[in-house]
Amino acid sequence: MSQAKEADLHVWRGDGNGGGLVRYAVPLRDSQTVLDAVTWIQRRLEPGLSFRFACRVGMCGTCAMTVNGKPRWTCRTRLKDVVENGRVVIAPLENLPVIKDLACDFSSFFGKWGKAGGRFAATATRLDAVAAIRPDSRRRRLADAGIECINCGVCYSACDVVRWNPAYLGPAALNRSWTLVNDERDGGREKRLRAVAGAGGCHNCHSHQGCATLCPNELNPTLSIAGLKRATALAVLKGEM
Amino acid sequence: MIGVRLYLAQRLSALILAPLVAGHLAVIFYAVQGGLDGAEILSRTQGSVGFALFYGLFVIAVSVHGAIGLRVVVHEHLKLAGRTLDGFTLATGAVLLGLGLRACVAVVG
């Protein structure tokens, strides 16, 4: 049986005012990633094609795009694995404004990261001794479970609640907040819990688990959000909020 | 669009509703299997403080739970927000409470 030598990449082209899919024929190669294919289009066919990437090895989280309807890291997605009937559809991440073609504006994403109390509140200075945190302590383990997030935006793009409720802080910001709530060195717990307990906060999560299903780092933001729900509810019941 | 207090109200009302729904279903099965007609059911429920408390609490919990649940749905899918959303939530709760208490009075009054 002969294998197809080309794939039709249907790439979304446009800007914030709208756009549509444009077909490009791309030769199939061994170990070729979707990012390789998009780069090939830019270098050989369409120099104006805009997209974002940096490391190409799953470290930076900048190359996330929607591939056949699902948000993925394109540098860690082999083209042959996603070709369906010789065709792949590549679009920008959802739930983020498009700048141009496949490049999105992450301002709102990182803005919500700040609104959710994503900034570490130090309780010591560099002159103090390094805090001793037991690796097997409960809070350290809870923080560990979410700490590998690289803010690629895949969870945010996959989240139904972000789509329906633009004020919702989203899985990445809330996951970050949960890691800091469990950071024993952090002094911003009360302020942070208030930040995630408001109208766009953690209680709006429906636990659809799209974030956990599609996170390329296999994190579970839904679990982090459940932790925040518990922590804020207990704070209210104890009269701390 | 809910904050922690509405979230707590919805969870606590769910906590109350779970055994009440089970009790309500048990009453239905008992009445149906026993072959009771409407008049026979009413003769057992009317004047009963127990039924009044059971279904009174049921109706209050439903009003709180349903109003908050619908608040989320209309915010996410019909984009109601602000005072309009608050008004919708209160009105929904009031309608559910009114209809429910009216039914309660008819059954136990």
Coordinates of C-alpha atoms in Angstrom, one line a residue:
Chain A
M1 CA 0.0 0.0 0.0
S2 CA 1.5 3.3 -1.0
Q3 CA 1.6 6.1 1.6
A4 CA 0.4 9.6 0.8
K5 CA 3.3 11.9 0.1
E6 CA 1.5 15.1 0.8
A7 CA -1.0 16.4 3.3
D8 CA -3.5 19.3 2.8
L9 CA -3.0 21.7 5.6
H10 CA -6.0 24.0 5.9
V11 CA -4.6 26.9 7.8
W12 CA -6.6 29.8 9.2
R13 CA -5.5 33.1 7.7
G14 CA -6.9 36.4 8.9
D15 CA -6.9 38.9 11.8
G16 CA -9.2 40.2 14.5
N17 CA -11.7 41.3 11.9
G18 CA -12.2 37.8 10.5
G19 CA -10.6 35.3 8.1
G20 CA -10.9 31.8 6.8
L21 CA -9.1 28.5 6.0
V22 CA -6.5 28.5 3.2
R23 CA -5.3 25.2 1.7
Y24 CA -1.6 24.4 1.4
A25 CA -0.1 21.1 0.1
V26 CA 2.8 20.1 2.4
P27 CA 5.1 17.1 1.8
L28 CA 5.0 14.5 4.5
R29 CA 8.2 13.5 6.2
D30 CA 9.2 11.2 9.0
S31 CA 9.1 12.7 12.5
Q32 CA 7.7 15.9 11.0
T33 CA 5.7 18.0 13.6
V34 CA 2.8 20.3 12.8
L35 CA 5.1 23.2 13.7
D36 CA 7.6 21.9 11.1
A37 CA 4.8 21.9 8.5
V38 CA 3.6 25.4 9.4
T39 CA 7.2 26.6 9.2
W40 CA 7.6 24.9 5.8
I41 CA 4.6 26.8 4.5
Q42 CA 6.0 30.1 5.8
R43 CA 9.4 29.4 4.2
R44 CA 8.3 27.9 0.9
L45 CA 4.8 29.1 0.1
E46 CA 3.6 32.0 2.2
P47 CA 6.2 34.3 3.9
G48 CA 3.4 36.4 5.4
L49 CA 2.0 33.5 7.5
S50 CA 2.2 34.6 11.2
F51 CA 2.6 32.2 14.1
R52 CA 4.5 32.1 17.4
F53 CA 7.1 29.7 18.5
A54 CA 10.5 29.6 20.3
C55 CA 12.0 26.5 21.6
R56 CA 10.5 23.8 19.3
V57 CA 10.9 21.1 22.0
G58 CA 8.0 21.4 24.4
M59 CA 9.6 23.8 26.9
C60 CA 8.3 27.3 26.2
G61 CA 4.7 26.7 25.4
T62 CA 4.4 29.4 22.7
C63 CA 3.5 27.3 19.7
A64 CA 0.1 26.1 20.9
M65 CA -2.6 26.1 18.1
T66 CA -5.9 24.5 17.4
V67 CA -5.2 21.3 15.4
N68 CA -8.3 19.5 14.1
G69 CA -10.4 21.3 16.7
K70 CA -8.2 20.6 19.7
P71 CA -5.6 22.9 21.3
R72 CA -2.2 21.3 21.2
W73 CA 1.5 22.1 21.3
T74 CA 2.4 21.9 17.6
C75 CA 6.0 21.2 18.3
R76 CA 5.0 18.0 20.1
T77 CA 2.4 16.9 17.6
R78 CA 3.5 14.7 14.7
L79 CA 1.8 15.6 11.5
K80 CA 1.2 12.0 10.5
D81 CA -0.7 11.4 13.8
V82 CA -3.3 14.1 13.1
V83 CA -3.7 13.8 9.3
E84 CA -7.3 12.6 8.7
N85 CA -8.1 11.6 5.1
G86 CA -5.1 13.5 3.9
R87 CA -6.2 16.7 5.7
V88 CA -5.4 18.7 8.8
V89 CA -7.1 21.9 10.0
I90 CA -4.8 24.3 11.9
A91 CA -6.3 27.4 13.5
P92 CA -5.4 29.8 16.3
L93 CA -6.2 29.0 19.9
E94 CA -9.7 29.7 20.9
N95 CA -10.9 32.1 23.6
L96 CA -8.1 34.5 22.8
P97 CA -8.2 37.5 20.4
V98 CA -6.3 36.8 17.1
I99 CA -3.5 39.2 16.2
K100 CA -2.8 37.7 12.8
D101 CA -3.2 34.2 11.3
L102 CA -2.2 31.7 14.1
A103 CA -0.8 34.2 16.6
C104 CA -3.1 35.2 19.5
D105 CA -3.0 38.0 21.9
F106 CA -2.3 36.7 25.4
S107 CA -2.8 40.0 27.2
S108 CA -6.2 38.9 28.7
F109 CA -4.7 35.5 29.6
F110 CA -1.9 37.0 31.6
G111 CA -4.1 39.8 32.9
K112 CA -6.3 37.2 34.6
W113 CA -3.2 35.5 35.9
G114 CA -2.5 38.7 37.8
K115 CA -6.2 39.1 38.8
A116 CA -6.1 35.6 40.4
G117 CA -3.2 36.6 42.6
G118 CA -0.6 35.0 40.5
R119 CA 2.2 37.1 42.0
F120 CA 4.3 35.5 44.8
A121 CA 4.0 37.6 48.0
A122 CA 7.4 37.2 49.7
T123 CA 7.5 36.9 53.5
A124 CA 11.3 36.9 53.7
T125 CA 14.2 38.7 52.1
R126 CA 17.3 37.4 50.5
L127 CA 19.1 38.1 53.8
D128 CA 17.0 35.5 55.6
A129 CA 17.7 31.8 55.7
V130 CA 16.3 29.7 52.9
A131 CA 12.9 28.3 54.0
A132 CA 13.0 24.6 54.8
I133 CA 10.0 22.9 53.1
R134 CA 9.7 19.2 53.5
P135 CA 9.2 17.6 50.1
D136 CA 6.6 15.2 51.6
S137 CA 4.6 17.8 53.4
R138 CA 0.9 18.0 52.3
R139 CA 1.1 21.6 51.0
R140 CA 4.3 20.9 49.1
R141 CA 2.8 17.9 47.4
L142 CA -0.3 19.9 46.5
A143 CA 1.8 22.7 45.0
D144 CA 4.0 20.2 43.2
A145 CA 1.0 18.8 41.4
G146 CA 0.3 22.1 39.6
I147 CA 3.7 23.8 39.5
E148 CA 4.9 22.6 36.0
C149 CA 2.5 24.9 34.2
I150 CA 4.3 26.8 31.4
N151 CA 1.3 29.0 30.5
C152 CA 0.9 27.7 27.0
G153 CA -2.8 28.6 27.0
V154 CA -4.0 25.1 25.9
C155 CA -6.3 24.8 29.0
Y156 CA -7.6 28.3 28.5
S157 CA -8.5 27.5 24.9
A158 CA -10.1 24.2 25.8
C159 CA -12.2 25.7 28.6
D160 CA -16.0 25.9 27.9
V161 CA -16.5 28.3 30.8
V162 CA -14.0 30.8 29.5
R163 CA -15.9 30.6 26.2
W164 CA -19.3 31.3 27.8
N165 CA -18.2 33.7 30.5
P166 CA -15.3 36.0 29.4
A167 CA -14.9 37.2 33.0
Y168 CA -13.9 33.8 34.2
L169 CA -10.3 33.7 35.3
G170 CA -9.6 30.3 33.6
P171 CA -7.8 27.2 34.5
A172 CA -4.2 28.4 34.2
A173 CA -4.6 31.4 36.4
L174 CA -6.5 29.5 39.0
N175 CA -4.0 26.6 38.9
R176 CA -1.2 29.2 39.6
S177 CA -3.2 30.7 42.4
W178 CA -3.6 27.2 44.0
T179 CA 0.1 26.5 43.9
L180 CA 0.7 29.8 45.7
V181 CA -2.0 29.1 48.3
N182 CA 0.0 26.0 49.1
D183 CA 3.4 27.7 49.1
E184 CA 4.5 28.0 52.7
R185 CA 6.7 30.9 51.9
D186 CA 3.9 33.0 50.5
G187 CA 2.2 35.7 52.6
G188 CA -0.7 36.6 50.2
R189 CA -3.1 33.8 51.0
E190 CA -6.0 35.9 52.3
K191 CA -5.8 38.4 49.4
R192 CA -5.5 35.6 46.9
L193 CA -8.5 33.7 48.2
R194 CA -10.5 36.8 48.0
A195 CA -9.3 37.3 44.4
V196 CA -10.5 33.9 43.3
A197 CA -13.8 34.0 45.3
G198 CA -15.4 36.8 43.2
A199 CA -17.8 36.9 40.3
G200 CA -15.3 35.5 37.7
G201 CA -13.6 33.2 40.2
C202 CA -13.1 29.5 40.8
H203 CA -16.7 28.8 41.7
N204 CA -17.7 29.2 38.1
C205 CA -15.8 26.1 37.0
H206 CA -18.2 23.3 35.9
S207 CA -15.5 20.6 36.2
H208 CA -15.9 19.7 32.5
Q209 CA -12.2 18.7 32.7
G210 CA -11.3 19.8 29.2
C211 CA -8.2 21.5 30.8
A212 CA -7.1 18.3 32.4
T213 CA -7.8 16.2 29.3
L214 CA -5.8 18.4 27.0
C215 CA -3.0 19.8 29.2
P216 CA 0.2 18.7 27.4
N217 CA 2.0 18.6 30.7
E218 CA -0.7 16.3 32.1
L219 CA -1.6 18.7 34.9
N220 CA -5.1 18.7 36.4
P221 CA -6.2 22.4 36.8
T222 CA -9.7 21.1 37.6
L223 CA -8.3 19.5 40.7
S224 CA -6.5 22.8 41.6
I225 CA -9.7 24.7 41.1
A226 CA -11.6 22.2 43.4
G227 CA -8.9 22.9 46.0
L228 CA -9.6 26.7 45.7
K229 CA -13.3 26.1 46.0
R230 CA -12.8 24.2 49.2
A231 CA -10.3 26.7 50.6
T232 CA -12.5 29.7 49.9
A233 CA -15.7 27.9 51.2
L234 CA -13.9 27.0 54.4
A235 CA -12.6 30.5 54.8
V236 CA -16.1 31.9 54.5
L237 CA -17.5 29.3 57.0
K238 CA -14.7 30.2 59.5
G239 CA -15.5 33.9 59.1
E240 CA -12.1 34.7 57.6
M241 CA -13.6 36.2 54.4
Chain B
M1 CA -21.5 34.2 37.4
I2 CA -21.3 33.2 41.0
G3 CA -19.0 34.0 43.9
V4 CA -18.2 31.9 46.9
R5 CA -21.4 32.8 48.8
L6 CA -23.8 31.8 46.1
Y7 CA -21.6 28.7 45.5
L8 CA -22.0 27.8 49.2
A9 CA -25.8 28.4 49.1
Q10 CA -26.1 26.1 46.1
R11 CA -24.0 23.4 47.6
L12 CA -25.8 23.6 51.0
S13 CA -29.2 23.5 49.4
A14 CA -28.0 20.4 47.4
L15 CA -27.0 18.8 50.6
I16 CA -30.4 19.4 52.1
L17 CA -32.2 18.3 48.8
A18 CA -30.4 15.0 48.5
P19 CA -32.2 13.2 51.4
L20 CA -35.4 15.1 50.8
V21 CA -35.6 13.9 47.2
A22 CA -35.0 10.3 48.4
G23 CA -37.8 10.8 50.9
H24 CA -40.1 12.3 48.3
L25 CA -39.5 9.3 46.0
A26 CA -40.1 6.9 48.9
V27 CA -43.4 8.6 49.6
I28 CA -44.4 8.3 45.9
F29 CA -43.5 4.6 45.7
Y30 CA -45.4 4.0 49.0
A31 CA -48.5 5.8 47.7
V32 CA -48.5 4.2 44.3
Q33 CA -47.8 0.6 45.5
G34 CA -50.4 1.0 48.2
G35 CA -52.9 2.0 45.6
L36 CA -53.8 5.2 47.4
D37 CA -56.0 7.7 45.5
G38 CA -55.8 11.5 45.8
A39 CA -58.3 11.8 48.6
E40 CA -56.5 9.1 50.6
I41 CA -53.2 10.8 50.2
L42 CA -54.6 14.1 51.2
S43 CA -56.2 12.6 54.3
R44 CA -52.8 11.5 55.4
T45 CA -51.0 14.8 54.6
Q46 CA -53.5 17.4 55.6
G47 CA -52.8 18.8 59.0
S48 CA -49.5 16.9 59.3
V49 CA -46.7 19.0 60.8
G50 CA -44.2 16.5 59.6
F51 CA -45.3 16.7 55.9
A52 CA -45.5 20.5 56.2
L53 CA -41.9 20.7 57.5
F54 CA -40.6 18.1 55.0
Y55 CA -42.1 19.8 51.9
G56 CA -41.6 23.3 53.3
L57 CA -37.9 22.7 53.6
F58 CA -37.9 20.9 50.2
V59 CA -39.5 24.0 48.5
I60 CA -37.1 26.5 50.1
A61 CA -34.1 24.4 49.1
V62 CA -35.4 24.0 45.5
S63 CA -35.9 27.7 45.3
V64 CA -32.4 28.5 46.3
H65 CA -30.8 25.8 44.3
G66 CA -32.8 26.3 41.1
A67 CA -32.5 30.0 41.1
I68 CA -28.7 29.9 41.4
G69 CA -28.4 27.2 38.8
L70 CA -30.6 29.1 36.3
R71 CA -28.6 32.2 37.1
V72 CA -25.4 30.5 35.8
V73 CA -27.2 29.2 32.7
V74 CA -28.7 32.6 31.7
H75 CA -25.4 34.4 32.3
E76 CA -23.4 32.0 30.2
H77 CA -25.8 31.5 27.4
L78 CA -28.1 34.5 27.3
K79 CA -25.4 37.0 28.6
L80 CA -27.5 38.5 31.3
A81 CA -25.3 40.3 33.8
G82 CA -25.3 42.9 36.6
R83 CA -28.6 44.0 38.1
T84 CA -30.6 42.3 35.4
L85 CA -29.0 39.0 36.4
D86 CA -29.5 39.6 40.1
G87 CA -33.1 40.5 39.4
F88 CA -33.6 37.3 37.3
T89 CA -32.1 35.3 40.2
L90 CA -34.4 36.8 42.8
A91 CA -37.5 36.6 40.6
T92 CA -36.8 32.9 39.8
G93 CA -36.3 32.1 43.4
A94 CA -39.5 34.0 44.4
V95 CA -41.6 32.3 41.7
L96 CA -40.3 28.8 42.7
L97 CA -40.9 29.6 46.4
G98 CA -44.4 31.0 45.7
L99 CA -45.5 28.1 43.5
G100 CA -43.9 25.5 45.9
L101 CA -45.4 27.0 49.0
R102 CA -48.8 27.2 47.3
A103 CA -48.6 23.4 46.5
C104 CA -47.5 22.8 50.1
V105 CA -50.5 24.6 51.5
A106 CA -52.8 22.6 49.2
V107 CA -51.2 19.3 50.4
V108 CA -50.9 19.9 54.1
G109 CA -53.2 22.9 54.8

